[in-house]
Structure formats: structure tokens, C-alpha cells
mmCIF file of C-alpha atoms in Angstrom:
data_model
loop_
_atom_site.group_PDB
_atom_site.id
_atom_site.type_symbol
_atom_site.label_atom_id
_atom_site.label_comp_id
_atom_site.label_asym_id
_atom_site.label_seq_id
_atom_site.Cartn_x
_atom_site.Cartn_y
_atom_site.Cartn_z
ATOM 1 C CA MET Y 1 111.238 84.611 98.899
ATOM 2 C CA THR Y 2 108.324 83.441 101.541
ATOM 3 C CA LYS Y 3 105.349 83.357 99.074
ATOM 4 C CA ASN Y 4 102.580 80.914 99.937
ATOM 5 C CA LEU Y 5 100.341 79.260 96.989
ATOM 6 C CA GLU Y 6 98.824 76.607 98.532
ATOM 7 C CA ASN Y 7 97.499 78.585 101.636
ATOM 8 C CA PRO Y 8 97.461 82.759 101.227
ATOM 9 C CA HIS Y 9 97.064 84.901 103.712
ATOM 10 C CA PRO Y 10 93.353 87.090 103.833
ATOM 11 C CA ILE Y 11 95.948 89.565 102.540
ATOM 12 C CA ASP Y 12 97.981 88.133 100.439
ATOM 13 C CA SER Y 13 96.890 89.703 96.846
ATOM 14 C CA LEU Y 14 97.466 93.384 98.701
ATOM 15 C CA LEU Y 15 100.885 92.844 99.845
ATOM 16 C CA CYS Y 16 104.177 92.661 98.155
ATOM 17 C CA GLU Y 17 105.279 89.154 99.060
ATOM 18 C CA ASN Y 18 108.822 89.799 97.734
ATOM 19 C CA ALA Y 19 109.783 92.514 100.340
ATOM 20 C CA ILE Y 20 108.258 90.929 102.806
ATOM 21 C CA PRO Y 21 110.100 89.727 105.903
ATOM 22 C CA SER Y 22 110.256 93.695 106.786
ATOM 23 C CA VAL Y 23 112.312 96.015 107.782
ATOM 24 C CA TRP Y 24 111.112 96.745 111.020
ATOM 25 C CA CYS Y 25 111.887 96.093 114.265
ATOM 26 C CA PRO Y 26 109.958 92.706 116.325
ATOM 27 C CA GLY Y 27 107.333 93.597 118.245
ATOM 28 C CA CYS Y 28 106.870 97.069 115.669
ATOM 29 C CA GLY Y 29 103.101 98.165 115.955
ATOM 30 C CA ILE Y 30 102.976 99.823 112.268
ATOM 31 C CA GLY Y 31 102.418 96.007 111.219
ATOM 32 C CA ILE Y 32 99.633 96.271 113.060
ATOM 33 C CA VAL Y 33 97.953 99.408 112.551
ATOM 34 C CA VAL Y 34 99.081 98.589 108.289
ATOM 35 C CA ASN Y 35 97.511 94.742 108.421
ATOM 36 C CA ALA Y 36 94.461 96.764 110.502
ATOM 37 C CA PHE Y 37 94.465 99.059 107.651
ATOM 38 C CA LEU Y 38 93.705 96.741 104.769
ATOM 39 C CA GLU Y 39 91.292 94.746 106.903
ATOM 40 C CA THR Y 40 89.408 97.252 106.359
ATOM 41 C CA LEU Y 41 89.844 97.734 103.352
ATOM 42 C CA GLY Y 42 87.787 95.171 102.022
ATOM 43 C CA LYS Y 43 85.076 95.729 104.321
ATOM 44 C CA ILE Y 44 84.339 98.952 102.210
ATOM 45 C CA ASP Y 45 84.403 97.175 97.980
ATOM 46 C CA ALA Y 46 85.988 100.317 96.979
ATOM 47 C CA ASP Y 47 88.001 100.218 94.210
ATOM 48 C CA LEU Y 48 91.836 99.788 95.036
ATOM 49 C CA ASP Y 49 92.484 102.147 91.697
ATOM 50 C CA LYS Y 50 90.840 105.220 93.309
ATOM 51 C CA ILE Y 51 92.908 104.791 96.550
ATOM 52 C CA CYS Y 52 95.823 105.917 97.572
ATOM 53 C CA VAL Y 53 98.697 106.304 100.196
ATOM 54 C CA VAL Y 54 100.922 109.232 100.873
ATOM 55 C CA SER Y 55 103.360 108.294 103.517
ATOM 56 C CA GLY Y 56 105.909 110.501 104.265
ATOM 57 C CA ILE Y 57 109.818 109.597 105.843
ATOM 58 C CA GLY Y 58 111.348 107.613 108.397
ATOM 59 C CA CYS Y 59 110.044 104.383 110.287
ATOM 60 C CA THR Y 60 106.015 104.785 108.551
ATOM 61 C CA GLY Y 61 107.224 106.031 105.811
ATOM 62 C CA LYS Y 62 108.547 103.064 104.800
ATOM 63 C CA ILE Y 63 104.406 101.068 104.818
ATOM 64 C CA THR Y 64 104.429 102.126 100.942
ATOM 65 C CA ASN Y 65 107.216 99.569 99.816
ATOM 66 C CA TYR Y 66 104.780 97.151 100.910
ATOM 67 C CA LEU Y 67 101.402 97.578 99.066
ATOM 68 C CA LYS Y 68 99.557 96.393 96.200
ATOM 69 C CA LEU Y 69 97.721 99.714 95.543
ATOM 70 C CA ASN Y 70 98.753 103.773 95.045
ATOM 71 C CA CYS Y 71 101.328 104.761 96.630
ATOM 72 C CA HIS Y 72 103.542 107.998 97.213
ATOM 73 C CA ASN Y 73 106.515 108.189 98.877
ATOM 74 C CA SER Y 74 106.877 111.936 99.971
ATOM 75 C CA SER Y 75 109.739 113.637 100.755
ATOM 76 C CA ASP Y 76 110.456 114.964 104.399
ATOM 77 C CA GLY Y 77 106.969 116.218 106.287
ATOM 78 C CA ASN Y 78 105.442 117.341 102.492
ATOM 79 C CA ALA Y 79 103.090 113.988 103.294
ATOM 80 C CA VAL Y 80 100.240 116.553 103.812
ATOM 81 C CA LYS Y 81 100.469 119.178 101.060
ATOM 82 C CA TYR Y 82 100.850 116.192 98.407
ATOM 83 C CA ALA Y 83 98.067 113.931 99.590
ATOM 84 C CA THR Y 84 95.657 118.070 99.691
ATOM 85 C CA GLU Y 85 96.435 118.887 96.735
ATOM 86 C CA LEU Y 86 96.241 114.963 95.212
ATOM 87 C CA LYS Y 87 93.254 115.562 97.198
ATOM 88 C CA LEU Y 88 92.305 119.152 95.025
ATOM 89 C CA LYS Y 89 92.773 117.382 91.711
ATOM 90 C CA ASN Y 90 91.723 114.294 91.780
ATOM 91 C CA PRO Y 91 87.930 114.377 93.732
ATOM 92 C CA GLU Y 92 87.039 110.934 93.607
ATOM 93 C CA LEU Y 93 90.170 109.551 95.267
ATOM 94 C CA ASN Y 94 90.677 108.261 98.459
ATOM 95 C CA VAL Y 95 92.949 109.646 99.778
ATOM 96 C CA ILE Y 96 94.680 108.431 102.914
ATOM 97 C CA VAL Y 97 98.155 109.813 105.045
ATOM 98 C CA PHE Y 98 99.785 108.138 107.484
ATOM 99 C CA LEU Y 99 102.257 110.139 109.861
ATOM 100 C CA ASN Y 100 105.205 110.418 111.433
ATOM 101 C CA ASP Y 101 106.169 112.924 114.456
ATOM 102 C CA THR Y 102 108.626 114.631 112.062
ATOM 103 C CA ASP Y 103 106.199 114.747 109.354
ATOM 104 C CA PHE Y 104 103.355 116.620 111.480
ATOM 105 C CA ILE Y 105 104.029 118.508 114.276
ATOM 106 C CA VAL Y 106 108.262 118.678 113.717
ATOM 107 C CA SER Y 107 108.609 120.175 110.465
ATOM 108 C CA LYS Y 108 105.445 120.862 109.287
ATOM 109 C CA ALA Y 109 102.437 121.549 111.096
ATOM 110 C CA GLU Y 110 100.958 124.558 108.988
ATOM 111 C CA ASP Y 111 100.083 121.912 105.803
ATOM 112 C CA PHE Y 112 97.539 120.014 108.500
ATOM 113 C CA ILE Y 113 96.615 123.077 109.599
ATOM 114 C CA ASN Y 114 95.348 124.103 106.187
ATOM 115 C CA ALA Y 115 93.739 121.418 105.330
ATOM 116 C CA GLY Y 116 91.474 120.755 108.213
ATOM 117 C CA LYS Y 117 90.484 124.480 108.561
ATOM 118 C CA ASN Y 118 89.656 123.988 104.324
ATOM 119 C CA LYS Y 119 87.417 120.151 104.906
ATOM 120 C CA VAL Y 120 89.659 118.347 102.995
ATOM 121 C CA ALA Y 121 88.261 115.469 102.916
ATOM 122 C CA ILE Y 122 91.482 113.565 104.065
ATOM 123 C CA ARG Y 123 92.193 109.867 106.063
ATOM 124 C CA VAL Y 124 95.194 111.226 108.785
ATOM 125 C CA ILE Y 125 96.795 108.353 110.785
ATOM 126 C CA TYR Y 126 99.179 109.427 112.969
ATOM 127 C CA ILE Y 127 101.091 106.456 114.249
ATOM 128 C CA ASN Y 128 102.892 108.208 117.895
ATOM 129 C CA ASN Y 129 105.892 106.411 118.759
ATOM 130 C CA PHE Y 130 106.745 109.569 121.547
ATOM 131 C CA ILE Y 131 110.633 109.221 120.238
ATOM 132 C CA TYR Y 132 112.357 109.829 117.523
ATOM 133 C CA ILE Y 133 113.977 106.701 116.612
ATOM 134 C CA ILE Y 134 117.227 106.514 113.899
ATOM 135 C CA THR Y 135 118.115 109.953 114.420
ATOM 136 C CA ASN Y 136 119.850 108.933 118.193
ATOM 137 C CA HIS Y 137 116.334 109.021 120.051
ATOM 138 C CA LYS Y 138 116.293 112.290 120.532
ATOM 139 C CA ALA Y 139 113.277 113.279 122.850
ATOM 140 C CA LEU Y 140 110.341 115.431 120.415
ATOM 141 C CA PRO Y 141 107.096 117.914 121.184
ATOM 142 C CA VAL Y 142 105.512 114.293 122.039
ATOM 143 C CA THR Y 143 107.423 112.797 124.526
ATOM 144 C CA PRO Y 144 105.771 112.584 128.306
ATOM 145 C CA PHE Y 145 108.246 110.559 130.730
ATOM 146 C CA ILE Y 146 110.902 112.670 131.076
ATOM 147 C CA ARG Y 147 115.227 111.943 128.876
ATOM 148 C CA THR Y 148 118.055 112.197 130.880
ATOM 149 C CA ILE Y 149 120.162 112.831 128.318
ATOM 150 C CA ASP Y 150 118.496 115.974 127.186
ATOM 151 C CA GLU Y 151 116.961 116.709 130.708
ATOM 152 C CA ASN Y 152 113.749 116.996 128.629
ATOM 153 C CA THR Y 153 110.722 118.488 131.189
ATOM 154 C CA GLU Y 154 108.000 119.997 128.611
ATOM 155 C CA LEU Y 155 105.158 119.325 128.600
ATOM 156 C CA PRO Y 156 104.102 116.567 125.457
ATOM 157 C CA PHE Y 157 101.705 118.150 122.459
ATOM 158 C CA ASN Y 158 98.308 116.910 123.006
ATOM 159 C CA ILE Y 159 97.439 116.514 119.229
ATOM 160 C CA PRO Y 160 93.291 115.123 119.877
ATOM 161 C CA HIS Y 161 93.291 118.575 120.518
ATOM 162 C CA LEU Y 162 94.378 120.542 118.025
ATOM 163 C CA ALA Y 163 92.696 118.045 115.434
ATOM 164 C CA LYS Y 164 89.447 119.389 116.587
ATOM 165 C CA SER Y 165 89.779 123.352 116.541
ATOM 166 C CA CYS Y 166 90.757 122.675 113.087
ATOM 167 C CA GLY Y 167 87.354 121.439 112.248
ATOM 168 C CA ALA Y 168 88.197 118.207 111.952
ATOM 169 C CA GLN Y 169 85.319 115.618 111.590
ATOM 170 C CA TYR Y 170 86.414 112.286 113.475
ATOM 171 C CA VAL Y 171 89.022 112.408 116.124
ATOM 172 C CA ALA Y 172 89.584 109.247 117.815
ATOM 173 C CA ARG Y 173 93.101 107.349 120.001
ATOM 174 C CA TRP Y 174 93.345 103.962 119.755
ATOM 175 C CA THR Y 175 97.110 101.119 120.757
ATOM 176 C CA PRO Y 176 97.189 98.430 119.120
ATOM 177 C CA LEU Y 177 96.828 96.156 121.030
ATOM 178 C CA HIS Y 178 92.928 97.367 121.109
ATOM 179 C CA ILE Y 179 92.010 96.389 117.091
ATOM 180 C CA ARG Y 180 89.174 95.533 116.617
ATOM 181 C CA ARG Y 181 88.240 98.770 118.494
ATOM 182 C CA LEU Y 182 91.220 100.329 116.025
ATOM 183 C CA LYS Y 183 89.466 98.500 113.047
ATOM 184 C CA TYR Y 184 85.557 99.976 113.788
ATOM 185 C CA SER Y 185 87.393 103.786 114.133
ATOM 186 C CA MET Y 186 89.435 103.020 111.095
ATOM 187 C CA LEU Y 187 86.290 101.967 109.002
ATOM 188 C CA ASP Y 188 84.338 105.084 110.137
ATOM 189 C CA ALA Y 189 86.795 107.702 109.696
ATOM 190 C CA LEU Y 190 87.436 106.977 105.854
ATOM 191 C CA GLN Y 191 83.718 106.889 105.572
ATOM 192 C CA LYS Y 192 83.412 110.578 106.575
ATOM 193 C CA PRO Y 193 83.610 112.976 104.211
ATOM 194 C CA GLY Y 194 85.286 115.704 106.367
ATOM 195 C CA PHE Y 195 88.936 114.891 107.455
ATOM 196 C CA SER Y 196 89.253 113.032 110.330
ATOM 197 C CA VAL Y 197 92.381 111.927 112.881
ATOM 198 C CA VAL Y 198 92.525 109.028 114.057
ATOM 199 C CA GLU Y 199 95.642 109.246 116.134
ATOM 200 C CA VAL Y 200 98.037 105.051 117.328
ATOM 201 C CA ILE Y 201 99.866 105.897 120.152
ATOM 202 C CA SER Y 202 102.609 101.861 118.875
ATOM 203 C CA PRO Y 203 105.008 100.253 121.311
ATOM 204 C CA CYS Y 204 108.794 100.636 120.077
ATOM 205 C CA LEU Y 205 111.687 98.327 121.180
ATOM 206 C CA MET Y 206 113.837 100.949 121.097
ATOM 207 C CA TYR Y 207 113.094 103.676 124.509
ATOM 208 C CA PHE Y 208 115.590 102.521 126.862
ATOM 209 C CA ALA Y 209 118.299 101.631 124.311
ATOM 210 C CA THR Y 210 120.390 104.273 125.233
ATOM 211 C CA ASP Y 211 120.787 102.069 128.461
ATOM 212 C CA GLY Y 212 121.278 99.043 127.186
ATOM 213 C CA LYS Y 213 117.623 98.048 128.013
ATOM 214 C CA ILE Y 214 115.893 97.024 125.073
ATOM 215 C CA GLY Y 215 113.746 94.461 126.428
ATOM 216 C CA LYS Y 216 111.020 92.933 124.947
ATOM 217 C CA THR Y 217 107.238 94.964 122.930
ATOM 218 C CA ILE Y 218 105.540 92.162 124.809
ATOM 219 C CA ASP Y 219 106.525 94.530 127.881
ATOM 220 C CA ARG Y 220 105.195 97.636 126.040
ATOM 221 C CA MET Y 221 101.604 95.885 125.224
ATOM 222 C CA LYS Y 222 101.141 94.692 128.667
ATOM 223 C CA PHE Y 223 101.948 98.157 130.272
ATOM 224 C CA PHE Y 224 99.461 99.441 127.381
ATOM 225 C CA GLN Y 225 97.073 97.062 128.916
ATOM 226 C CA ASP Y 226 97.138 98.174 132.158
ATOM 227 C CA ASN Y 227 97.438 102.087 132.050
ATOM 228 C CA THR Y 228 94.450 102.275 129.525
ATOM 229 C CA VAL Y 229 91.147 103.551 129.788
ATOM 230 C CA ILE Y 230 88.142 103.883 127.504
ATOM 231 C CA LYS Y 231 86.191 106.984 127.627
ATOM 232 C CA HIS Y 232 84.470 108.041 124.740
ATOM 233 C CA ASN Y 233 83.241 111.698 123.893
ATOM 234 C CA GLU Y 234 85.722 112.763 126.418
ATOM 235 C CA PRO Y 235 86.305 116.342 125.908
ATOM 236 C CA THR Y 236 89.669 116.541 123.839
ATOM 237 C CA GLU Y 237 91.542 119.324 126.460
ATOM 238 C CA ASN Y 238 92.244 116.562 129.236
ATOM 239 C CA LEU Y 239 93.841 114.314 126.610
ATOM 240 C CA ASP Y 240 97.222 115.868 127.728
ATOM 241 C CA ILE Y 241 99.946 112.310 128.676
ATOM 242 C CA ARG Y 242 102.560 114.014 131.130
ATOM 243 C CA ASN Y 243 103.041 111.619 133.414
ATOM 244 C CA GLN Y 244 99.940 110.766 134.333
ATOM 245 C CA ASP Y 245 98.974 107.049 135.710
ATOM 246 C CA GLU Y 246 96.291 106.110 133.061
ATOM 247 C CA ILE Y 247 96.262 107.185 129.159
ATOM 248 C CA ILE Y 248 93.118 108.321 127.845
ATOM 249 C CA ILE Y 249 91.848 106.036 124.336
ATOM 250 C CA GLY Y 250 88.632 106.452 122.664
ATOM 251 C CA ASN Y 251 86.378 108.153 119.955
ATOM 252 C CA PHE Y 252 86.428 111.784 120.719
ATOM 253 C CA VAL Y 253 84.192 113.577 118.249
ATOM 254 C CA ASP Y 254 81.652 112.134 115.839
ATOM 255 C CA ILE Y 255 79.578 115.062 113.733
ATOM 256 C CA SER Y 256 78.348 113.470 110.256
ATOM 257 C CA MET T 1 73.260 126.013 143.870
ATOM 258 C CA CYS T 2 71.623 124.494 140.662
ATOM 259 C CA GLY T 3 75.271 122.625 140.866
ATOM 260 C CA HIS T 4 74.473 122.056 144.389
ATOM 261 C CA GLN T 5 72.099 120.107 143.298
ATOM 262 C CA SER T 6 72.265 118.455 139.884
ATOM 263 C CA LYS T 7 75.530 116.567 141.269
ATOM 264 C CA ASN T 8 73.192 115.033 144.453
ATOM 265 C CA SER T 9 71.263 113.965 141.608
ATOM 266 C CA LYS T 10 73.909 112.519 139.408
ATOM 267 C CA LYS T 11 74.256 110.647 142.417
ATOM 268 C CA LEU T 12 70.827 109.448 143.070
ATOM 269 C CA ASN T 13 70.791 108.038 139.447
ATOM 270 C CA LEU T 14 73.910 106.697 139.650
ATOM 271 C CA THR T 15 73.149 104.181 142.792
ATOM 272 C CA TYR T 16 69.138 103.289 141.655
ATOM 273 C CA ARG T 17 71.820 102.206 137.526
ATOM 274 C CA LYS T 18 73.786 100.307 139.836
ATOM 275 C CA LEU T 19 70.273 98.799 141.206
ATOM 276 C CA GLU T 20 68.892 97.428 137.844
ATOM 277 C CA PHE T 21 72.543 96.515 136.484
ATOM 278 C CA LYS T 22 72.294 93.828 139.877
ATOM 279 C CA ILE T 23 68.644 92.563 139.281
ATOM 280 C CA VAL T 24 69.104 92.861 135.485
ATOM 281 C CA SER T 25 71.835 90.770 135.892
ATOM 282 C CA PHE T 26 70.660 88.848 138.419
ATOM 283 C CA ILE T 27 67.542 87.995 136.710
ATOM 284 C CA LEU T 28 69.774 87.099 133.222
ATOM 285 C CA TYR T 29 71.504 84.802 134.656
ATOM 286 C CA LYS T 30 68.893 82.761 136.201
ATOM 287 C CA GLU T 31 67.106 82.094 133.572
ATOM 288 C CA TRP T 32 70.580 81.454 131.781
ATOM 289 C CA LYS T 33 70.656 78.687 134.140
ATOM 290 C CA GLU T 34 67.957 77.051 133.171
ATOM 291 C CA MET T 35 68.244 77.341 129.590
ATOM 292 C CA LYS T 36 70.944 75.175 129.693
ATOM 293 C CA PHE T 37 72.562 75.893 126.333
ATOM 294 C CA PHE T 38 75.565 74.141 126.745
ATOM 295 C CA ASP T 39 73.481 70.598 126.074
ATOM 296 C CA ASN T 40 73.600 70.372 122.524
ATOM 297 C CA ASN T 41 72.002 73.611 120.736
ATOM 298 C CA LEU T 42 75.735 76.245 120.796
ATOM 299 C CA LYS T 43 78.417 75.334 118.831
ATOM 300 C CA VAL T 44 81.792 76.740 118.364
ATOM 301 C CA PRO T 45 83.328 76.977 115.372
ATOM 302 C CA SER T 46 86.940 75.291 115.663
ATOM 303 C CA GLY T 47 89.972 76.544 113.059
ATOM 304 C CA GLU T 48 92.929 75.430 111.542
ATOM 305 C CA ILE T 49 96.143 78.286 112.097
ATOM 306 C CA HIS T 50 98.925 78.255 109.201
ATOM 307 C CA ILE T 51 102.077 80.030 110.158
ATOM 308 C CA VAL T 52 104.745 80.391 107.884
ATOM 309 C CA LYS T 53 107.765 80.221 110.044
ATOM 310 C CA GLU T 54 109.944 82.179 108.131
ATOM 311 C CA ARG T 55 107.768 85.006 107.968
ATOM 312 C CA CYS T 56 107.684 85.560 112.199
ATOM 313 C CA LYS T 57 110.348 88.271 114.220
ATOM 314 C CA GLY T 58 109.724 86.306 117.511
ATOM 315 C CA CYS T 59 107.599 88.690 119.420
ATOM 316 C CA GLY T 60 105.519 86.533 120.801
ATOM 317 C CA PHE T 61 101.986 88.159 120.697
ATOM 318 C CA CYS T 62 99.759 85.225 119.631
ATOM 319 C CA VAL T 63 100.952 83.159 122.204
ATOM 320 C CA THR T 64 100.667 85.307 124.990
ATOM 321 C CA TYR T 65 97.308 87.443 123.739
ATOM 322 C CA CYS T 66 95.313 83.920 122.506
ATOM 323 C CA PRO T 67 93.348 83.365 124.916
ATOM 324 C CA THR T 68 92.220 79.340 124.875
ATOM 325 C CA ASN T 69 96.159 78.998 125.579
ATOM 326 C CA VAL T 70 96.748 77.040 121.420
ATOM 327 C CA LEU T 71 100.067 77.836 121.179
ATOM 328 C CA GLU T 72 103.745 77.488 122.142
ATOM 329 C CA MET T 73 107.025 79.288 120.884
ATOM 330 C CA SER T 74 109.321 76.320 119.937
ATOM 331 C CA LYS T 75 112.412 75.440 120.768
ATOM 332 C CA GLU T 76 114.075 75.824 117.533
ATOM 333 C CA PHE T 77 115.160 78.348 116.090
ATOM 334 C CA ASN T 78 114.301 80.101 112.372
ATOM 335 C CA ALA T 79 116.770 80.764 109.310
ATOM 336 C CA LYS T 80 116.604 84.335 111.528
ATOM 337 C CA GLY T 81 117.225 83.240 114.211
ATOM 338 C CA TYR T 82 113.430 83.649 116.308
ATOM 339 C CA HIS T 83 111.795 81.852 117.695
ATOM 340 C CA PHE T 84 108.695 81.075 116.048
ATOM 341 C CA PRO T 85 105.261 79.562 117.456
ATOM 342 C CA ILE T 86 103.585 75.902 116.813
ATOM 343 C CA VAL T 87 100.386 74.853 117.657
ATOM 344 C CA LYS T 88 99.913 72.975 121.482
ATOM 345 C CA ASN T 89 96.066 71.776 121.676
ATOM 346 C CA ILE T 90 94.217 72.459 118.062
ATOM 347 C CA ASP T 91 91.079 71.672 120.149
ATOM 348 C CA ASN T 92 90.623 75.125 122.405
ATOM 349 C CA CYS T 93 90.799 77.467 118.354
ATOM 350 C CA ILE T 94 87.626 78.965 118.444
ATOM 351 C CA LEU T 95 88.486 80.752 114.841
ATOM 352 C CA CYS T 96 88.493 84.267 117.158
ATOM 353 C CA GLY T 97 90.784 85.691 114.615
ATOM 354 C CA LEU T 98 93.222 87.319 116.870
ATOM 355 C CA CYS T 99 96.464 86.400 115.883
ATOM 356 C CA GLU T 100 95.903 87.174 112.930
ATOM 357 C CA MET T 101 95.419 90.395 113.783
ATOM 358 C CA LEU T 102 97.648 91.099 116.187
ATOM 359 C CA CYS T 103 100.922 89.033 114.229
ATOM 360 C CA PRO T 104 102.378 92.514 112.348
ATOM 361 C CA GLU T 105 104.525 90.426 110.120
ATOM 362 C CA PHE T 106 101.150 89.002 108.510
ATOM 363 C CA ALA T 107 102.570 85.135 109.737
ATOM 364 C CA ILE T 108 99.541 83.138 111.132
ATOM 365 C CA TRP T 109 97.072 82.637 110.189
ATOM 366 C CA PRO T 110 93.344 80.202 110.545
ATOM 367 C CA THR T 111 90.640 79.256 108.482
ATOM 368 C CA THR T 112 87.303 77.572 109.763
ATOM 369 C CA THR T 113 88.043 73.917 108.879
ATOM 370 C CA LYS T 114 83.627 72.124 108.331
ATOM 371 C CA GLU T 115 83.897 68.874 109.009
ATOM 372 C CA LYS T 116 85.561 69.412 113.436
ATOM 373 C CA GLU T 117 82.604 72.691 113.080
ATOM 374 C CA ALA T 118 79.327 70.102 113.134
ATOM 375 C CA ASN T 119 80.085 67.191 115.738
ATOM 376 C CA LYS T 120 82.115 70.180 117.974
ATOM 377 C CA VAL T 121 79.833 71.157 120.995
ATOM 378 C CA LEU T 122 81.424 73.691 124.046
ATOM 379 C CA LYS T 123 81.420 71.890 127.538
#
């Protein structure tokens, strides 16, 4: 559809060009994460045959449709389980898992916990949208803001604290706006010998779609620009996203 | 008591560090003025921007976050009905690559132009 044979994009060799433009909404953060991930793959100089990407369902599950790598789109909630078995069977592989809220917290968090406890060398990139988008905009255990439809007043779940208590060797949290730092932390996470987690807080176009106020994703990115604070090595107990003014981001755990 | 003393010492350390930072930055600023980088020594790379307008979805990240205001949204429409970016001032491009990294649809990327690189000087 949109091929450029004269001047190809530097990533075009790893993309299925017939599938682009993608399914995602304009300005979705998932595309930026895929862009950063493919650029970091070029810096490692690894064999592309020994890299496997696993994804789950939802918007992040569509990532494997656009990559020219060894991919697997697993069923509901079984992404981490599939990745651990794949890593234990073939220890030479470099397994990367793109997770969603539905794959991780809501359905099967036990696979994540067991993979962390057994120190399986999986790299988890967890894309956090704060909301169910496809299934009627419901609230999650992660949503920080009070929704008027469901009247949800629970505190959000603290994911870096869970990852550290499981025994992860590398924990970081970034937004797609801090793109260079996200790439550096991805490069660190891909080279760790153990379990490593990178949380990405991504802007979603459909936060206020039920109120009839869709707006633009630039407003979400400007919100991230104004209301984030970089604090490296912050203790992970303080990383709750509540109704606070500032979101704390940075590299929190780095055990060599 | 111990905690109280440590807090005081931390505050003292902070003040000393701020003083040091001010002095060092002042010295660096004086040196930087005397060295006169901007005559003929320092050269900035310049770039050429490629845009695939059929991939674009008009989110506008590249236009808002370009540090030198190279890009601009067009008034024309795409095949899918989105506005796509066009190049306004190519001479301002410093090849930082932020538009390539922030694009979620792989639609824009810069490349080097070696002919301009030899001649261009920071003003």
C-alpha cells in the first residue's frame, strides 16, 4: 500500500508494510513504543532469529501483526505463561512480552508473579492505558481518576512495587514523551540476565469518549509534560498514582 | 537526636552544593564567552525530511515538539481525511531525530545532507 523503495524508513525492514497504517487511533502511545523497541533492537546486534515477541489481546495485542519477527499472539491472559515456557524450553531465545491490563492484572497475575520468583529472563513491557477501551470504557484496578459511571473510588494498583517484590532485576516507568530515556531503559532491560519490567504510561484518545469530549492526544501529552517528575531510585512504595498532582517516573530498581 | 542532626547536615550540604554550582557555572560562562565558539569553529548537521503523507493520521506530535519549528500542518487532506505535516523551514533542521522517534505511524524521518553540512555554521 504505502511502500517507499527509493528512501525507506530506517525501521521499514522490520515492519510489514502492507499492514500500515495501523489500527490504532491517531496519536496512540503504542506506536511510539513499537518505534522505540525496534530502534533498540538495532543497537544490540543480536540475531533476529533468536528474538521472539509475545503479545496478548486488546490494542497492544495488535503489535505482533506489524512486526517481521518471530511473533505469537496468545489467548486471553496467557501471554506471560507462554513466554515463560518458551524461555525455559529454548534458553537461547530473547523473549519480549508486550502486556496490557487485561493480560496482567485482571485475568492472570499469578504467571507474572511466578516468573518473577523463579527469575525467568523475560522482558516485560507493560503499556498502561488506565482504562478498558474496547469493552465499554469500564474502570480497571489501575484507574487513578474517579469515574462517575461506575462510581469507582478504589486506590490504583502499584505495579512497580509488585514487580520489585516479585524479584525483578530492573524496574522502570516512563511515558512516551520521554522517548530517549525510554529507549535507554529498554536497552538496559533487554540485556539483563533476569526478569525485567518497563512500565509505559501511554496517552489514550478515548478517556472521555463517553462524555462526548474526545479532544486530541496532544492535550494528554501536554498533561504528561506538565505533571511528571523524574526521581531515580525512588522507593517503590511511593509510586501510587492517585489523585495527586505529579506522576513519579524514572529508573527504580537496577540490580546487575 | 541523630535524625535531627543528620537533617541539619543535609541542609548545610545542600547550601554548599548550590554555592559550588553557582561559582562553577559562572566560571564556565566566562570561559565560554571568551572562547568564542560561534565564529567559525562549530558546525551543526543539517537534514532533509521525508514524509509519507498516506501513512499520517494527523496527531501533530512532530509539529508541536519540533525544537526549531521546521514543520507545519498542511491545509490539504490525506486520502483518509487527515491533515499531514509539510516542511516550512528546512534550513532550521538540526537533525535531532525527535520527529522520527515521536511518530506513532512511521511516517516521517530525517536524513543527512552532506553538501549542506560543510557550509552551515551556527549563528
